[in-house]
Coordinates of N, CA and C in Angstrom, one line a residue:
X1 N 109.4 328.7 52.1 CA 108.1 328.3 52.5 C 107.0 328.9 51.6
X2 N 105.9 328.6 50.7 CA 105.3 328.8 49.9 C 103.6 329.3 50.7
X3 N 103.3 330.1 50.2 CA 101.9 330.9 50.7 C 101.1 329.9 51.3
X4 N 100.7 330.3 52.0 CA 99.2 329.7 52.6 C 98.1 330.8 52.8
X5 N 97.0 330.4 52.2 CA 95.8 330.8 51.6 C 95.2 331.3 53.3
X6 N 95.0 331.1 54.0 CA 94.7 330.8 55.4 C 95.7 331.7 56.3
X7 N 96.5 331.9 56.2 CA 97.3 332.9 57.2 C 97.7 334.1 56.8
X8 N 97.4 335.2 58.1 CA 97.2 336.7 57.7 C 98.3 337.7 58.4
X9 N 99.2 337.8 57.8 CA 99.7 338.9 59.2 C 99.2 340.2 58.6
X10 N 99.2 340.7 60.3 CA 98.8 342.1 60.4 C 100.1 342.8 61.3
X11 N 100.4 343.6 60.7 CA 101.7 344.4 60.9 C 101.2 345.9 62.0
X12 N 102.2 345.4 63.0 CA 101.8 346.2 63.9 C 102.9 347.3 64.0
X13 N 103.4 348.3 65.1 CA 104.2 349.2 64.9 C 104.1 350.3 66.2
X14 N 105.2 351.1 66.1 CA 104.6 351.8 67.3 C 103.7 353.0 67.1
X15 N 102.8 353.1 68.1 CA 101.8 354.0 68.2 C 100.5 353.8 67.4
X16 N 100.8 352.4 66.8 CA 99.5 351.8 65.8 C 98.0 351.9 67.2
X17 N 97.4 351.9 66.4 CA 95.3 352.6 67.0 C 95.6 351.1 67.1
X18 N 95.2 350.7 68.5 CA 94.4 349.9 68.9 C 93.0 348.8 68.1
X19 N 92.1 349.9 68.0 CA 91.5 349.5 67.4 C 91.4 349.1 65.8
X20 N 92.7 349.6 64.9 CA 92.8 349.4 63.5 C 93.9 348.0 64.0
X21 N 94.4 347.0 64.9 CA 94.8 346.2 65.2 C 94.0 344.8 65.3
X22 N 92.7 345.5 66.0 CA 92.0 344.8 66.4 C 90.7 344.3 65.5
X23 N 91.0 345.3 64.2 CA 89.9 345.1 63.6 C 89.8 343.3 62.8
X24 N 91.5 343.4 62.0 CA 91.6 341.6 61.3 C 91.2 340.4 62.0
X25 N 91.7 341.0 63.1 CA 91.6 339.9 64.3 C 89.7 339.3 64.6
X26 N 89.7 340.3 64.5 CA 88.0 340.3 64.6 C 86.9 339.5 63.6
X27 N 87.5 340.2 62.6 CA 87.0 339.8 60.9 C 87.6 338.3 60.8
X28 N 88.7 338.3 61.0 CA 89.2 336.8 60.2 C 89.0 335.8 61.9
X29 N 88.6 336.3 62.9 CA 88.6 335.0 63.6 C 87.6 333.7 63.6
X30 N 88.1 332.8 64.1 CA 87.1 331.5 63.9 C 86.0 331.6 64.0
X31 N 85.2 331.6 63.3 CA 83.4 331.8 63.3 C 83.0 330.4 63.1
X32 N 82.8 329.2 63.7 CA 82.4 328.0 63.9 C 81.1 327.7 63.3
X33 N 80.4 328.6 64.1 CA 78.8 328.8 63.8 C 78.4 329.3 62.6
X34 N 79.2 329.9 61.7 CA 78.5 330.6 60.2 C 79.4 329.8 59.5
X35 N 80.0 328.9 59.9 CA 80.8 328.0 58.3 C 81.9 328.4 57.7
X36 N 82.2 329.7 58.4 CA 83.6 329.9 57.7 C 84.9 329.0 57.9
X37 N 85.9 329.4 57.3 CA 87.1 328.8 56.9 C 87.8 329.3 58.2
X38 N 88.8 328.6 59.1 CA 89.7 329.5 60.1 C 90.5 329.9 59.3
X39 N 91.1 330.8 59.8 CA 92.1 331.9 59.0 C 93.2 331.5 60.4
X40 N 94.5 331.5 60.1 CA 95.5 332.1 61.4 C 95.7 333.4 60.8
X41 N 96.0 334.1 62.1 CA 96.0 335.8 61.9 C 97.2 336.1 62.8
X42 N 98.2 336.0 62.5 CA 99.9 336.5 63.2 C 99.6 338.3 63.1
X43 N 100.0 338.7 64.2 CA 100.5 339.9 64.2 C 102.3 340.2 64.6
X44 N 102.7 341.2 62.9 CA 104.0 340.8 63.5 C 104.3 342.1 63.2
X45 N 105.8 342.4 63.9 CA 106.4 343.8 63.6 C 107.9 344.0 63.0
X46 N 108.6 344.8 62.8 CA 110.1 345.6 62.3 C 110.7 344.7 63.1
X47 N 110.4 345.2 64.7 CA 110.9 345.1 65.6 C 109.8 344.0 66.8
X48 N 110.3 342.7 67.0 CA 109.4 342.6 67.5 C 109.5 343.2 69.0
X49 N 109.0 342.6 70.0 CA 108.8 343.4 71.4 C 107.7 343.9 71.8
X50 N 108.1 344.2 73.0 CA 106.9 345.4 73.6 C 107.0 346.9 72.5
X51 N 105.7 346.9 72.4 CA 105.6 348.1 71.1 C 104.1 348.8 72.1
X52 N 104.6 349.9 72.1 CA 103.2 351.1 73.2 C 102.0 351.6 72.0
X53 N 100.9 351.8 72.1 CA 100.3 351.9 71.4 C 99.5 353.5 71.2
X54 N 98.5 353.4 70.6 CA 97.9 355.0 70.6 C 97.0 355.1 71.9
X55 N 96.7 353.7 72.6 CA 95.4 353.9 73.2 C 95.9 354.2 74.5
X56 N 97.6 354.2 75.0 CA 98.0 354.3 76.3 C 98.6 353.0 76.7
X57 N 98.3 351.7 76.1 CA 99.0 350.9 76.9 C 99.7 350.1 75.8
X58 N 100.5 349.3 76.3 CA 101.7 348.3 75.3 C 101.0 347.2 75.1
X59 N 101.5 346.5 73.6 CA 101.5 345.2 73.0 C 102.5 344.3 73.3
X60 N 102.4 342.9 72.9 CA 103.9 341.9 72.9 C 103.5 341.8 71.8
X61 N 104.3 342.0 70.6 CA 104.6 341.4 69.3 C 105.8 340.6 69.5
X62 N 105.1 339.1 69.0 CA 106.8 337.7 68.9 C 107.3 337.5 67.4
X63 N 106.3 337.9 66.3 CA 107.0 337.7 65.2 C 107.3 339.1 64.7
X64 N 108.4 338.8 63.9 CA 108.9 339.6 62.9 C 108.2 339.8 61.8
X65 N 108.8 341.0 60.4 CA 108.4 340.7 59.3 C 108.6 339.7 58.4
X66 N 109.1 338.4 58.8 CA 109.3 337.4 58.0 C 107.8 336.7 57.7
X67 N 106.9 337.1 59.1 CA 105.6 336.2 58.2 C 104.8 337.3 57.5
X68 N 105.3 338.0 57.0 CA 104.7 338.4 55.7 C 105.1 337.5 54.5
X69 N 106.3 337.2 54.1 CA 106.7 336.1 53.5 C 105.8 334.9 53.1
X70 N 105.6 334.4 54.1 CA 104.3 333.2 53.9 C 103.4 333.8 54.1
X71 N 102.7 334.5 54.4 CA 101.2 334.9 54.8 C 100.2 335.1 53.3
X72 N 99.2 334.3 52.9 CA 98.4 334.7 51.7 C 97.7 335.7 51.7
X73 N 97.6 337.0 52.5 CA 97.3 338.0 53.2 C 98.1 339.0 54.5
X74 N 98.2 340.1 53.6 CA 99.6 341.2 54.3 C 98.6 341.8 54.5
X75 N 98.7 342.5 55.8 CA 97.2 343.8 56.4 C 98.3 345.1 57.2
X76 N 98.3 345.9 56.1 CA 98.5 347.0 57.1 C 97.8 348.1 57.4
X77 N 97.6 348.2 58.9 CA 96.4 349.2 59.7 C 96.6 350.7 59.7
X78 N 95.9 351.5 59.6 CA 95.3 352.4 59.3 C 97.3 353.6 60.0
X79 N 98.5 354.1 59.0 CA 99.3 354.3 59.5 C 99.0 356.0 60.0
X80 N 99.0 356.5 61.4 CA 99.0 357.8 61.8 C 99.8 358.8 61.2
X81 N 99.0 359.5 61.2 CA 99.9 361.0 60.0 C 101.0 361.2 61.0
X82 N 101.0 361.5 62.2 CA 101.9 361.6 63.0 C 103.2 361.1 63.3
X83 N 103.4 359.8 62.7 CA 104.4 359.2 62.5 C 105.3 359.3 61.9
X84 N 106.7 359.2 61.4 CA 107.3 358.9 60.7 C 106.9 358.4 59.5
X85 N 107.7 358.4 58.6 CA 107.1 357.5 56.9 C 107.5 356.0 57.4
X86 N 107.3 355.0 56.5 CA 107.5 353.5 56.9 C 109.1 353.7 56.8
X87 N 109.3 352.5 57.1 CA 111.3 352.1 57.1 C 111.4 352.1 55.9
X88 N 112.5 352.1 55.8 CA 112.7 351.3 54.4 C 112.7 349.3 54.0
X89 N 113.0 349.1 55.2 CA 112.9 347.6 56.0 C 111.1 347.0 55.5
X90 N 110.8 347.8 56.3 CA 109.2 347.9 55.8 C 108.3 348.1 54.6
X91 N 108.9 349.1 54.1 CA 108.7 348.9 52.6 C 109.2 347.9 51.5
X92 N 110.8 347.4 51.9 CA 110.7 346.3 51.5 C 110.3 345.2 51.4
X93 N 109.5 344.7 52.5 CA 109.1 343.7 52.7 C 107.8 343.8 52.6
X94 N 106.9 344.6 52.3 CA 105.7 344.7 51.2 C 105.8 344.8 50.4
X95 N 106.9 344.9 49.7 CA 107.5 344.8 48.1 C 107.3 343.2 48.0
X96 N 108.4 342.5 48.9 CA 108.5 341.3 48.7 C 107.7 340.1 48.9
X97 N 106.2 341.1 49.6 CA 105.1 339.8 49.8 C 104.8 339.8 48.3
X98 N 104.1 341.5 47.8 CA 103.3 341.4 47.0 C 104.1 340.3 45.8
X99 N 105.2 341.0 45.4 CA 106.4 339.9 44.3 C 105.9 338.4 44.8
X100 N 105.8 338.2 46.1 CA 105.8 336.7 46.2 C 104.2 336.1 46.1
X101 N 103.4 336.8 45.8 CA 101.7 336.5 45.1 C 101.0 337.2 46.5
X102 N 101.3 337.6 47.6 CA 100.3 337.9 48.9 C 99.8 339.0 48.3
X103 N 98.3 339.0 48.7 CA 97.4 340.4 48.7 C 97.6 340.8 49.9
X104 N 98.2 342.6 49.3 CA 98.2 343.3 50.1 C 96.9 344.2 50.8
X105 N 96.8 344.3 51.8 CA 95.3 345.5 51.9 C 95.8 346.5 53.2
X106 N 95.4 347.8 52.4 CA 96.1 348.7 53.7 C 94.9 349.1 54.5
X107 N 94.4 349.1 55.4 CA 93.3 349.6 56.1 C 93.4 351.5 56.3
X108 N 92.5 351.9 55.8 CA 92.7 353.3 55.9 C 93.5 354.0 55.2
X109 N 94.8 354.6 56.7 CA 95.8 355.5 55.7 C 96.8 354.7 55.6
X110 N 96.3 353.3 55.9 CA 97.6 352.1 55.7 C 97.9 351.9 54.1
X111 N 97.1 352.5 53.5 CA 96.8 352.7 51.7 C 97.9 353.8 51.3
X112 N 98.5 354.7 52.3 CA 99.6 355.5 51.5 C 100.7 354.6 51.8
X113 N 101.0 353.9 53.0 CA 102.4 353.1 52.9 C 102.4 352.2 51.3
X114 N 101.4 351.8 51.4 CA 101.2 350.5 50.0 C 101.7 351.4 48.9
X115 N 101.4 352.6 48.6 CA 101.8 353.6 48.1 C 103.1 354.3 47.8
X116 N 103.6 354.4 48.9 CA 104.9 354.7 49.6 C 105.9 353.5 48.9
X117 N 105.4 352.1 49.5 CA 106.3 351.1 48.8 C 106.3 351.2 47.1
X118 N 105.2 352.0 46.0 CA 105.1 351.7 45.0 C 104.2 350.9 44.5
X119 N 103.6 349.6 45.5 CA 102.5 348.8 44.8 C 100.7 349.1 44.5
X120 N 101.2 350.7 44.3 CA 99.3 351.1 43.9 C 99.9 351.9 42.4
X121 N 100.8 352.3 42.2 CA 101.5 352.3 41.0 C 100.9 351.5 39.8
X122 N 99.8 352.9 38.8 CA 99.2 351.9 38.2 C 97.7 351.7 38.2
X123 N 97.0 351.5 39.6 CA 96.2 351.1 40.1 C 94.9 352.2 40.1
X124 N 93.8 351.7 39.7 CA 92.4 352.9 40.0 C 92.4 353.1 41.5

């Protein structure tokens, strides 16, 4: 299935901030009134499921990492020092957007995973 310029996943996870979830969703939703373009904005995870979050309560994530694959935009949110490093699962598959033309953008300290996978290697 070949990119679409228009669809964004944002990669969720456990213990991900609420609010660094909430931010794409925000930014890229339908703005009717100012003329923008709609964007679809998938939020997907490793694992999908109920995934608990930082703010105290749980998410339903239905997709997987596969729509990073199609997505013309990969977003990952701001990742907690607290956590674990990414999977390896996970890192691969930001390997395999960026390979496949998607811009990647890490929100925050979502900029050391992108790092972590290798694709700031290079980069100012």
């Amino acid at each position: 299935m070949p990119l679409d310029p228009r669809r964004i996943a944002v990669i969720a996870f456990p213990g991900i901030s609420p609010f660094h979830l909430a931010v794409p969703s925000l930014i890229f939703a339908e703005r009717p009134t100012l003329g923008l373009p709609k964007f679809e904005v998938q939020v997907c995870a490793e694992q999908p499921g109920t995934l608990p979050t930082g703010g105290g309560y749980d998410i339903v994530v239905t997709q997987d990492l596969g729509a990073c694959q199609t997505a013309g935009t990969v977003i990952l949110p701001s990742w907690p020092g607290h956590l674990p490093a990414a999977s390896p699962a996970l890192l691969e598959s930001l390997r395999q957007a960026a390979a496949g033309g998607a811009r990647l953008v890490g929100l925050c300290l979502g900029a050391f995973v992108l790092a972590e996978a290798g694709l700031l290697n290079g980069r100012a």
